[in-house]
Amino acid sequence: MDMMKKVPVREQAPAERAKNFKEVCLGYDINEAKDESTRCLNCKNAQCIKGCPVAINIPAFIQEVKEGNIEKAYDIISESSALPAVCGRVCPQESQCEGKCIRGIKGEAVSIGKLERFVADWARENGIKPKAPAEKNGKKVAIIGSGPAGLTCAGDLARAGYDVTIFEALHEAGGVLVYGIPEFRLPKEDVVKKEIENVKALGVKIETNVVIGKAVTIDELMKEEGFDAVFVGSGAGLPKFMGIPGENSNGVFSANEYLTRSNLMKAFDEESRTPIMRGKKVAVVGGGNVAMDAARTALRLGAEVHIVYRRSEEELPARVEEVHHAKEEGIIFDLLTNPTEILADENGWVKGIKCVRMELGEPDESGRRRPVVKEGSECVIDLDTVIMALGTSPNPLISSTTEGLEINKWKCIIADENNGKTTKEGVYAGGDAVTGAATVILAMGAGKAAAKGIDEYLR
């Protein structure tokens, strides 16, 4: 075994997986996991822990895997993370824990994410549950939203003895984990639902179909229903558009709607009661993970798919693994290309997208080179569906119905990043509702920080 290289992980073949919604990555078996764990240097001053937003004791859990103590490894991970099977699949480890791994300086970093996934999957298959708290402390906390921030905050508070209730607007718990991330990256029945069951096993109650701000306000939860503190982890579900002509044409979707129909309503299934438009030729505008998810979903629904992105490949914000998988599956990348108009036929249906080619100029305030229009480069791509994957912002419903809860110019709730404290007494917030659209693990880190803040406040 080459100690400088990761143990390769098995995957479905590209031609096969492009036609189904089964998970692409098949993960490690116990022998592969043990082999990979021997590559860990068990550093005393572990940089990988510093790179983890929820501060998992990574060397300790990997040491247990090396020795074959998988249940002990799971217990160590569970002390820090409520959603290990999710994180092992969707975290951008390459820029976090693995990005800090000392082994990665001269060779390939230890495959921390795949090891975490192995441990969590093993625990699930063997019926291992996180340990519930011994006793309650008599304090009640309400959590708004059952996405990664809400589930993490709820799990940590339940472990500390609080009586926790999550209020979820949709009919199913999980937030972005169920509506946003496709089945081929994150299986819902086997992974997401089981992780949510683990959170409930800690004593957390989940009430679905409750829209906070409509059914009940935060002020009412605190004054009339006896909650001592509230955590807002309602995410950022309001899609952004470009504001170009033709954007209201039939056949233009936000990535949010497209993915929600497919992931939550199972619209990819022929038997689904909420079918989705199956385009023959689809353009996905954007270059992040959501754009890759939408593009790879459209491909599996039978389309020729183009990613249209105004910067170069080096500036693509999506994970390297997602871009690699998309290319392997046959998705076409029209880079340095910017849409200027969506063209429609006489009945208002999309027939094409007018674009200009770009070239990279000087760096902007983000440090990325700013794209500028290349003269005389107009072109038209013929297609029948356009999916806008340009990011999302928080829904203002909660902030507009809560007295004293301040937001910034991007409609995000203002909260202290160290403890989630907002401008309203007893109300904490974290995740996309505070930062705008970001990653699952950063939302979990915010939920964890807020749980600590709430615990300090109520003690």
GROMACS .gro file of C-alpha atoms in nm:
model
  459
    1MET     CA    1   0.000   0.000   0.000
    2ASP     CA    2   0.131   0.346  -0.100
    3MET     CA    3   0.111   0.555   0.220
    4MET     CA    4   0.122   0.879   0.018
    5LYS     CA    5  -0.201   0.802  -0.172
    6LYS     CA    6  -0.560   0.763  -0.050
    7VAL     CA    7  -0.723   0.422  -0.064
    8PRO     CA    8  -0.947   0.469  -0.370
    9VAL     CA    9  -1.321   0.474  -0.309
   10ARG     CA   10  -1.556   0.266  -0.523
   11GLU     CA   11  -1.811   0.449  -0.741
   12GLN     CA   12  -2.085   0.364  -0.988
   13ALA     CA   13  -1.951   0.385  -1.346
   14PRO     CA   14  -2.037   0.722  -1.512
   15ALA     CA   15  -2.240   0.572  -1.800
   16GLU     CA   16  -2.446   0.365  -1.555
   17ARG     CA   17  -2.506   0.631  -1.288
   18ALA     CA   18  -2.606   0.899  -1.542
   19LYS     CA   19  -2.928   0.701  -1.591
   20ASN     CA   20  -3.025   0.644  -1.225
   21PHE     CA   21  -3.066   0.826  -0.894
   22LYS     CA   22  -2.872   0.573  -0.683
   23GLU     CA   23  -2.577   0.698  -0.480
   24VAL     CA   24  -2.268   0.763  -0.695
   25CYS     CA   25  -2.005   0.698  -0.426
   26LEU     CA   26  -2.020   0.351  -0.270
   27GLY     CA   27  -1.793   0.424   0.028
   28TYR     CA   28  -1.531   0.208   0.204
   29ASP     CA   29  -1.575  -0.143   0.342
   30ILE     CA   30  -1.415  -0.223   0.678
   31ASN     CA   31  -1.084  -0.340   0.529
   32GLU     CA   32  -1.050  -0.030   0.308
   33ALA     CA   33  -1.136   0.191   0.607
   34LYS     CA   34  -0.873   0.023   0.825
   35ASP     CA   35  -0.613   0.057   0.547
   36GLU     CA   36  -0.692   0.427   0.502
   37SER     CA   37  -0.686   0.488   0.879
   38THR     CA   38  -0.325   0.361   0.898
   39ARG     CA   39  -0.224   0.666   0.689
   40CYS     CA   40  -0.321   0.902   0.975
   41LEU     CA   41  -0.014   1.036   1.155
   42ASN     CA   42  -0.215   1.088   1.478
   43CYS     CA   43  -0.066   1.438   1.513
   44LYS     CA   44  -0.050   1.575   1.868
   45ASN     CA   45  -0.131   1.930   1.748
   46ALA     CA   46  -0.395   1.813   1.500
   47GLN     CA   47  -0.457   2.079   1.234
   48CYS     CA   48  -0.747   1.875   1.093
   49ILE     CA   49  -0.955   1.948   1.406
   50LYS     CA   50  -0.895   2.321   1.356
   51GLY     CA   51  -1.026   2.284   1.000
   52CYS     CA   52  -1.350   2.118   1.116
   53PRO     CA   53  -1.638   2.365   1.187
   54VAL     CA   54  -1.780   2.130   1.453
   55ALA     CA   55  -1.435   2.035   1.593
   56ILE     CA   56  -1.460   1.654   1.574
   57ASN     CA   57  -1.164   1.481   1.744
   58ILE     CA   58  -1.049   1.340   1.410
   59PRO     CA   59  -0.723   1.162   1.511
   60ALA     CA   60  -0.904   0.993   1.803
   61PHE     CA   61  -1.188   0.850   1.592
   62ILE     CA   62  -0.946   0.740   1.315
   63GLN     CA   63  -0.728   0.565   1.576
   64GLU     CA   64  -1.036   0.364   1.685
   65VAL     CA   65  -1.108   0.269   1.321
   66LYS     CA   66  -0.745   0.154   1.287
   67GLU     CA   67  -0.796  -0.074   1.589
   68GLY     CA   68  -1.135  -0.200   1.466
   69ASN     CA   69  -1.334  -0.027   1.745
   70ILE     CA   70  -1.599   0.122   1.516
   71GLU     CA   71  -1.863   0.179   1.786
   72LYS     CA   72  -1.606   0.374   1.992
   73ALA     CA   73  -1.518   0.576   1.680
   74TYR     CA   74  -1.890   0.657   1.638
   75ASP     CA   75  -1.919   0.769   2.002
   76ILE     CA   76  -1.625   1.009   1.953
   77ILE     CA   77  -1.778   1.159   1.636
   78SER     CA   78  -2.124   1.182   1.801
   79GLU     CA   79  -1.985   1.400   2.081
   80SER     CA   80  -1.935   1.674   1.818
   81SER     CA   81  -2.165   1.597   1.524
   82ALA     CA   82  -2.536   1.513   1.506
   83LEU     CA   83  -2.517   1.426   1.134
   84PRO     CA   84  -2.200   1.224   1.061
   85ALA     CA   85  -2.342   1.020   0.769
   86VAL     CA   86  -2.452   1.347   0.605
   87CYS     CA   87  -2.121   1.527   0.664
   88GLY     CA   88  -1.918   1.231   0.540
   89ARG     CA   89  -2.101   1.271   0.209
   90VAL     CA   90  -2.152   1.643   0.147
   91CYS     CA   91  -1.887   1.835   0.347
   92PRO     CA   92  -1.619   2.015   0.143
   93GLN     CA   93  -1.347   1.825   0.331
   94GLU     CA   94  -1.084   1.928   0.075
   95SER     CA   95  -1.103   2.289   0.198
   96GLN     CA   96  -1.158   2.203   0.567
   97CYS     CA   97  -1.022   1.906   0.766
   98GLU     CA   98  -0.844   1.738   0.474
   99GLY     CA   99  -0.716   2.075   0.355
  100LYS     CA  100  -0.526   2.106   0.686
  101CYS     CA  101  -0.403   1.743   0.699
  102ILE     CA  102  -0.022   1.720   0.741
  103ARG     CA  103  -0.017   1.401   0.530
  104GLY     CA  104  -0.142   1.618   0.242
  105ILE     CA  105   0.172   1.835   0.232
  106LYS     CA  106   0.384   1.577   0.049
  107GLY     CA  107   0.114   1.332  -0.060
  108GLU     CA  108  -0.264   1.300  -0.052
  109ALA     CA  109  -0.451   1.399   0.265
  110VAL     CA  110  -0.613   1.126   0.473
  111SER     CA  111  -0.964   1.056   0.342
  112ILE     CA  112  -1.129   1.188   0.660
  113GLY     CA  113  -1.473   1.237   0.502
  114LYS     CA  114  -1.492   0.882   0.366
  115LEU     CA  115  -1.382   0.743   0.706
  116GLU     CA  116  -1.650   0.948   0.885
  117ARG     CA  117  -1.908   0.819   0.639
  118PHE     CA  118  -1.792   0.459   0.693
  119VAL     CA  119  -1.823   0.489   1.072
  120ALA     CA  120  -2.169   0.649   1.054
  121ASP     CA  121  -2.296   0.393   0.802
  122TRP     CA  122  -2.157   0.105   1.011
  123ALA     CA  123  -2.331   0.244   1.322
  124ARG     CA  124  -2.662   0.274   1.136
  125GLU     CA  125  -2.637  -0.079   0.991
  126ASN     CA  126  -2.558  -0.216   1.338
  127GLY     CA  127  -2.837  -0.028   1.518
  128ILE     CA  128  -2.603   0.195   1.722
  129LYS     CA  129  -2.769   0.516   1.848
  130PRO     CA  130  -2.621   0.828   2.013
  131LYS     CA  131  -2.665   0.827   2.390
  132ALA     CA  132  -2.963   1.024   2.532
  133PRO     CA  133  -2.915   1.256   2.834
  134ALA     CA  134  -2.970   1.115   3.182
  135GLU     CA  135  -3.217   1.384   3.294
  136LYS     CA  136  -3.395   1.703   3.180
  137ASN     CA  137  -3.319   2.045   3.332
  138GLY     CA  138  -3.675   2.184   3.302
  139LYS     CA  139  -3.595   2.453   3.039
  140LYS     CA  140  -3.771   2.468   2.699
  141VAL     CA  141  -3.608   2.573   2.370
  142ALA     CA  142  -3.780   2.619   2.033
  143ILE     CA  143  -3.585   2.557   1.713
  144ILE     CA  144  -3.713   2.706   1.387
  145GLY     CA  145  -3.615   2.492   1.089
  146SER     CA  146  -3.505   2.128   1.075
  147GLY     CA  147  -3.209   2.173   0.843
  148PRO     CA  148  -2.846   2.112   0.945
  149ALA     CA  149  -2.826   2.420   1.174
  150GLY     CA  150  -3.153   2.338   1.353
  151LEU     CA  151  -3.083   1.965   1.391
  152THR     CA  152  -2.734   2.031   1.528
  153CYS     CA  153  -2.851   2.296   1.775
  154ALA     CA  154  -3.139   2.068   1.884
  155GLY     CA  155  -2.912   1.765   1.931
  156ASP     CA  156  -2.657   1.955   2.140
  157LEU     CA  157  -2.925   2.115   2.361
  158ALA     CA  158  -3.107   1.782   2.410
  159ARG     CA  159  -2.779   1.623   2.520
  160ALA     CA  160  -2.744   1.904   2.774
  161GLY     CA  161  -3.088   1.820   2.920
  162TYR     CA  162  -3.313   2.080   2.752
  163ASP     CA  163  -3.669   2.009   2.637
  164VAL     CA  164  -3.636   2.084   2.264
  165THR     CA  165  -3.906   2.124   1.997
  166ILE     CA  166  -3.824   2.183   1.629
  167PHE     CA  167  -4.083   2.365   1.414
  168GLU     CA  168  -4.054   2.282   1.041
  169ALA     CA  169  -4.251   2.464   0.767
  170LEU     CA  170  -4.253   2.171   0.522
  171HIS     CA  171  -4.430   1.836   0.561
  172GLU     CA  172  -4.100   1.655   0.606
  173ALA     CA  173  -3.805   1.727   0.837
  174GLY     CA  174  -3.450   1.778   0.707
  175GLY     CA  175  -3.454   2.119   0.536
  176VAL     CA  176  -3.198   2.146   0.255
  177LEU     CA  177  -3.092   1.785   0.324
  178VAL     CA  178  -3.427   1.662   0.189
  179TYR     CA  179  -3.525   1.928  -0.064
  180GLY     CA  180  -3.192   2.058  -0.191
  181ILE     CA  181  -2.936   1.777  -0.223
  182PRO     CA  182  -3.013   1.501  -0.477
  183GLU     CA  183  -3.058   1.136  -0.392
  184PHE     CA  184  -2.743   1.037  -0.586
  185ARG     CA  185  -2.532   1.244  -0.343
  186LEU     CA  186  -2.735   1.199  -0.025
  187PRO     CA  187  -2.988   0.912   0.004
  188LYS     CA  188  -3.299   1.024   0.192
  189GLU     CA  189  -3.444   0.702   0.338
  190ASP     CA  190  -3.121   0.530   0.439
  191VAL     CA  191  -2.919   0.833   0.548
  192VAL     CA  192  -3.112   1.157   0.614
  193LYS     CA  193  -3.419   1.003   0.779
  194LYS     CA  194  -3.205   0.775   0.994
  195GLU     CA  195  -2.990   1.070   1.112
  196ILE     CA  196  -3.309   1.263   1.201
  197GLU     CA  197  -3.433   0.956   1.395
  198ASN     CA  198  -3.106   0.968   1.591
  199VAL     CA  199  -3.173   1.332   1.685
  200LYS     CA  200  -3.527   1.238   1.792
  201ALA     CA  201  -3.380   0.951   1.999
  202LEU     CA  202  -3.211   1.221   2.212
  203GLY     CA  203  -3.562   1.341   2.307
  204VAL     CA  204  -3.609   1.614   2.043
  205LYS     CA  205  -3.970   1.667   1.925
  206ILE     CA  206  -4.034   1.774   1.563
  207GLU     CA  207  -4.355   1.948   1.453
  208THR     CA  208  -4.395   1.972   1.072
  209ASN     CA  209  -4.625   2.198   0.866
  210VAL     CA  210  -4.572   2.490   1.105
  211VAL     CA  211  -4.480   2.817   0.930
  212ILE     CA  212  -4.333   3.047   1.194
  213GLY     CA  213  -4.455   3.400   1.125
  214LYS     CA  214  -4.790   3.269   0.997
  215ALA     CA  215  -4.912   2.988   1.228
  216VAL     CA  216  -4.734   3.132   1.531
  217THR     CA  217  -4.476   3.407   1.587
  218ILE     CA  218  -4.152   3.395   1.785
  219ASP     CA  219  -4.301   3.641   2.034
  220GLU     CA  220  -4.598   3.406   2.089
  221LEU     CA  221  -4.368   3.105   2.135
  222MET     CA  222  -4.187   3.288   2.413
  223LYS     CA  223  -4.476   3.474   2.581
  224GLU     CA  224  -4.762   3.227   2.540
  225GLU     CA  225  -4.605   2.884   2.491
  226GLY     CA  226  -4.337   2.909   2.758
  227PHE     CA  227  -4.019   2.867   2.553
  228ASP     CA  228  -3.720   3.010   2.739
  229ALA     CA  229  -3.512   3.062   2.421
  230VAL     CA  230  -3.551   3.032   2.044
  231PHE     CA  231  -3.298   2.936   1.775
  232VAL     CA  232  -3.369   3.049   1.417
  233GLY     CA  233  -3.219   2.811   1.163
  234SER     CA  234  -3.469   2.874   0.885
  235GLY     CA  235  -3.214   2.872   0.602
  236ALA     CA  236  -3.216   3.075   0.284
  237GLY     CA  237  -3.483   2.949   0.050
  238LEU     CA  238  -3.560   3.260  -0.154
  239PRO     CA  239  -3.408   3.217  -0.503
  240LYS     CA  240  -3.218   3.489  -0.688
  241PHE     CA  241  -3.262   3.570  -1.057
  242MET     CA  242  -3.056   3.770  -1.309
  243GLY     CA  243  -3.322   4.024  -1.402
  244ILE     CA  244  -3.267   3.972  -1.777
  245PRO     CA  245  -3.541   3.988  -2.046
  246GLY     CA  246  -3.740   3.666  -2.092
  247GLU     CA  247  -3.679   3.535  -1.740
  248ASN     CA  248  -4.055   3.492  -1.687
  249SER     CA  249  -4.088   3.254  -1.986
  250ASN     CA  250  -4.234   2.905  -1.947
  251GLY     CA  251  -3.953   2.657  -1.890
  252VAL     CA  252  -3.744   2.883  -1.662
  253PHE     CA  253  -3.694   2.736  -1.313
  254SER     CA  254  -3.506   2.841  -1.004
  255ALA     CA  255  -3.271   2.560  -0.901
  256ASN     CA  256  -3.457   2.563  -0.569
  257GLU     CA  257  -3.790   2.474  -0.729
  258TYR     CA  258  -3.637   2.223  -0.969
  259LEU     CA  259  -3.446   2.037  -0.697
  260THR     CA  260  -3.736   2.052  -0.448
  261ARG     CA  261  -3.970   1.895  -0.703
  262SER     CA  262  -3.720   1.621  -0.776
  263ASN     CA  263  -3.582   1.553  -0.427
  264LEU     CA  264  -3.880   1.612  -0.197
  265MET     CA  265  -4.168   1.532  -0.430
  266LYS     CA  266  -3.977   1.251  -0.609
  267ALA     CA  267  -4.072   1.405  -0.946
  268PHE     CA  268  -3.806   1.193  -1.116
  269ASP     CA  269  -4.032   0.891  -1.055
  270GLU     CA  270  -4.277   0.822  -1.341
  271GLU     CA  271  -4.547   0.751  -1.077
  272SER     CA  272  -4.501   1.088  -0.902
  273ARG     CA  273  -4.811   1.303  -0.849
  274THR     CA  274  -4.597   1.618  -0.898
  275PRO     CA  275  -4.423   1.560  -1.231
  276ILE     CA  276  -4.140   1.782  -1.350
  277MET     CA  277  -4.076   1.922  -1.696
  278ARG     CA  278  -3.826   1.691  -1.865
  279GLY     CA  279  -3.631   1.918  -2.099
  280LYS     CA  280  -3.446   1.780  -2.399
  281LYS     CA  281  -3.176   2.048  -2.383
  282VAL     CA  282  -3.118   2.232  -2.055
  283ALA     CA  283  -2.895   2.523  -1.951
  284VAL     CA  284  -2.806   2.563  -1.583
  285VAL     CA  285  -2.684   2.916  -1.510
  286GLY     CA  286  -2.430   2.923  -1.224
  287GLY     CA  287  -2.119   2.738  -1.108
  288GLY     CA  288  -2.176   2.631  -0.746
  289ASN     CA  289  -2.269   2.296  -0.591
  290VAL     CA  290  -2.640   2.371  -0.643
  291ALA     CA  291  -2.575   2.427  -1.015
  292MET     CA  292  -2.396   2.090  -1.034
  293ASP     CA  293  -2.684   1.922  -0.847
  294ALA     CA  294  -2.945   2.072  -1.083
  295ALA     CA  295  -2.740   1.986  -1.393
  296ARG     CA  296  -2.679   1.627  -1.286
  297THR     CA  297  -3.050   1.589  -1.200
  298ALA     CA  298  -3.156   1.721  -1.544
  299LEU     CA  299  -2.911   1.479  -1.707
  300ARG     CA  300  -3.068   1.185  -1.522
  301LEU     CA  301  -3.410   1.304  -1.647
  302GLY     CA  302  -3.285   1.257  -2.004
  303ALA     CA  303  -3.154   1.600  -2.111
  304GLU     CA  304  -2.842   1.726  -2.282
  305VAL     CA  305  -2.715   1.967  -2.016
  306HIS     CA  306  -2.498   2.278  -2.036
  307ILE     CA  307  -2.348   2.462  -1.737
  308VAL     CA  308  -2.335   2.832  -1.831
  309TYR     CA  309  -2.093   3.023  -1.607
  310ARG     CA  310  -1.939   3.366  -1.656
  311ARG     CA  311  -1.598   3.288  -1.507
  312SER     CA  312  -1.333   3.025  -1.588
  313GLU     CA  313  -1.298   2.672  -1.447
  314GLU     CA  314  -1.049   2.791  -1.184
  315GLU     CA  315  -1.320   3.019  -1.039
  316LEU     CA  316  -1.597   2.755  -1.026
  317PRO     CA  317  -1.722   2.765  -0.664
  318ALA     CA  318  -1.845   2.403  -0.674
  319ARG     CA  319  -1.647   2.125  -0.507
  320VAL     CA  320  -1.379   1.972  -0.730
  321GLU     CA  321  -1.541   1.628  -0.680
  322GLU     CA  322  -1.879   1.757  -0.803
  323VAL     CA  323  -1.728   1.918  -1.115
  324HIS     CA  324  -1.530   1.598  -1.184
  325HIS     CA  325  -1.844   1.382  -1.151
  326ALA     CA  326  -2.046   1.619  -1.373
  327LYS     CA  327  -1.781   1.607  -1.648
  328GLU     CA  328  -1.753   1.227  -1.625
  329GLU     CA  329  -2.131   1.203  -1.671
  330GLY     CA  330  -2.122   1.410  -1.990
  331ILE     CA  331  -2.234   1.756  -1.879
  332ILE     CA  332  -2.109   2.031  -2.115
  333PHE     CA  333  -1.938   2.333  -1.956
  334ASP     CA  334  -1.989   2.664  -2.139
  335LEU     CA  335  -1.746   2.870  -1.929
  336LEU     CA  336  -1.668   3.242  -1.965
  337THR     CA  337  -2.024   3.273  -2.098
  338ASN     CA  338  -2.289   3.509  -1.960
  339PRO     CA  339  -2.663   3.505  -2.046
  340THR     CA  340  -2.812   3.838  -2.157
  341GLU     CA  341  -3.164   3.732  -2.265
  342ILE     CA  342  -3.390   3.426  -2.262
  343LEU     CA  343  -3.563   3.378  -2.596
  344ALA     CA  344  -3.918   3.244  -2.614
  345ASP     CA  345  -4.151   3.126  -2.894
  346GLU     CA  346  -4.492   3.280  -2.971
  347ASN     CA  347  -4.653   3.073  -2.694
  348GLY     CA  348  -4.409   3.198  -2.430
  349TRP     CA  349  -4.199   2.878  -2.405
  350VAL     CA  350  -3.821   2.895  -2.386
  351LYS     CA  351  -3.647   2.831  -2.718
  352GLY     CA  352  -3.295   2.956  -2.649
  353ILE     CA  353  -3.064   3.172  -2.444
  354LYS     CA  354  -2.868   3.468  -2.580
  355CYS     CA  355  -2.518   3.498  -2.432
  356VAL     CA  356  -2.196   3.694  -2.459
  357ARG     CA  357  -1.849   3.542  -2.419
  358MET     CA  358  -1.633   3.680  -2.141
  359GLU     CA  359  -1.264   3.719  -2.067
  360LEU     CA  360  -1.102   3.765  -1.726
  361GLY     CA  361  -0.989   4.115  -1.630
  362GLU     CA  362  -0.840   4.249  -1.305
  363PRO     CA  363  -0.924   4.087  -0.967
  364ASP     CA  364  -1.233   4.221  -0.786
  365GLU     CA  365  -1.283   4.266  -0.408
  366SER     CA  366  -1.326   3.887  -0.365
  367GLY     CA  367  -0.979   3.830  -0.515
  368ARG     CA  368  -1.122   3.658  -0.824
  369ARG     CA  369  -1.053   3.808  -1.165
  370ARG     CA  370  -1.355   4.005  -1.282
  371PRO     CA  371  -1.513   3.879  -1.607
  372VAL     CA  372  -1.548   4.143  -1.881
  373VAL     CA  373  -1.741   4.115  -2.208
  374LYS     CA  374  -1.545   4.014  -2.515
  375GLU     CA  375  -1.640   4.250  -2.799
  376GLY     CA  376  -1.857   4.103  -3.077
  377SER     CA  377  -1.896   3.767  -2.903
  378GLU     CA  378  -2.278   3.736  -2.890
  379CYS     CA  379  -2.412   3.385  -2.943
  380VAL     CA  380  -2.736   3.188  -2.900
  381ILE     CA  381  -2.770   2.843  -2.742
  382ASP     CA  382  -3.087   2.663  -2.858
  383LEU     CA  383  -3.265   2.487  -2.570
  384ASP     CA  384  -3.604   2.434  -2.405
  385THR     CA  385  -3.530   2.472  -2.030
  386VAL     CA  386  -3.327   2.717  -1.820
  387ILE     CA  387  -3.245   2.659  -1.451
  388MET     CA  388  -3.117   2.959  -1.254
  389ALA     CA  389  -2.869   2.849  -0.985
  390LEU     CA  390  -2.748   3.191  -0.868
  391GLY     CA  391  -2.780   3.154  -0.494
  392THR     CA  392  -3.058   3.222  -0.244
  393SER     CA  393  -3.139   3.465   0.034
  394PRO     CA  394  -3.341   3.427   0.358
  395ASN     CA  395  -3.719   3.458   0.349
  396PRO     CA  396  -3.805   3.782   0.535
  397LEU     CA  397  -4.120   3.632   0.696
  398ILE     CA  398  -3.958   3.559   1.034
  399SER     CA  399  -3.771   3.889   1.068
  400SER     CA  400  -4.077   4.090   0.959
  401THR     CA  401  -4.302   3.926   1.223
  402THR     CA  402  -4.058   3.940   1.516
  403GLU     CA  403  -4.026   4.262   1.716
  404GLY     CA  404  -3.665   4.370   1.779
  405LEU     CA  405  -3.500   4.117   1.547
  406GLU     CA  406  -3.267   4.316   1.322
  407ILE     CA  407  -3.154   4.218   0.971
  408ASN     CA  408  -2.881   4.353   0.741
  409LYS     CA  409  -2.912   4.489   0.385
  410TRP     CA  410  -2.911   4.131   0.246
  411LYS     CA  411  -3.218   4.045   0.462
  412CYS     CA  412  -2.999   3.816   0.678
  413ILE     CA  413  -3.056   3.809   1.055
  414ILE     CA  414  -2.780   3.989   1.246
  415ALA     CA  415  -2.622   3.742   1.493
  416ASP     CA  416  -2.292   3.702   1.675
  417GLU     CA  417  -2.093   3.432   1.495
  418ASN     CA  418  -1.940   3.311   1.824
  419ASN     CA  419  -2.267   3.234   2.005
  420GLY     CA  420  -2.557   3.306   1.765
  421LYS     CA  421  -2.696   3.590   1.983
  422THR     CA  422  -2.931   3.823   1.790
  423THR     CA  423  -3.055   4.174   1.874
  424LYS     CA  424  -3.360   4.023   2.049
  425GLU     CA  425  -3.331   3.890   2.405
  426GLY     CA  426  -3.342   3.508   2.419
  427VAL     CA  427  -3.338   3.467   2.040
  428TYR     CA  428  -3.038   3.308   1.867
  429ALA     CA  429  -2.978   3.238   1.498
  430GLY     CA  430  -2.732   3.063   1.269
  431GLY     CA  431  -2.674   2.899   0.932
  432ASP     CA  432  -2.797   3.038   0.600
  433ALA     CA  433  -3.056   3.263   0.775
  434VAL     CA  434  -2.754   3.460   0.905
  435THR     CA  435  -2.483   3.410   0.640
  436GLY     CA  436  -2.688   3.365   0.324
  437ALA     CA  437  -2.647   3.038   0.130
  438ALA     CA  438  -2.340   2.843   0.248
  439THR     CA  439  -2.246   2.480   0.325
  440VAL     CA  440  -2.414   2.217   0.541
  441ILE     CA  441  -2.116   2.193   0.776
  442LEU     CA  442  -2.091   2.571   0.829
  443ALA     CA  443  -2.461   2.571   0.921
  444MET     CA  444  -2.391   2.285   1.164
  445GLY     CA  445  -2.101   2.482   1.315
  446ALA     CA  446  -2.335   2.779   1.366
  447GLY     CA  447  -2.600   2.554   1.526
  448LYS     CA  448  -2.335   2.417   1.761
  449ALA     CA  449  -2.211   2.765   1.859
  450ALA     CA  450  -2.571   2.880   1.922
  451ALA     CA  451  -2.645   2.576   2.141
  452LYS     CA  452  -2.347   2.673   2.356
  453GLY     CA  453  -2.468   3.036   2.362
  454ILE     CA  454  -2.823   2.934   2.461
  455ASP     CA  455  -2.689   2.702   2.733
  456GLU     CA  456  -2.477   2.984   2.880
  457TYR     CA  457  -2.774   3.225   2.860
  458LEU     CA  458  -3.023   2.988   3.030
  459ARG     CA  459  -2.781   2.874   3.299
   0.00000   0.00000   0.00000
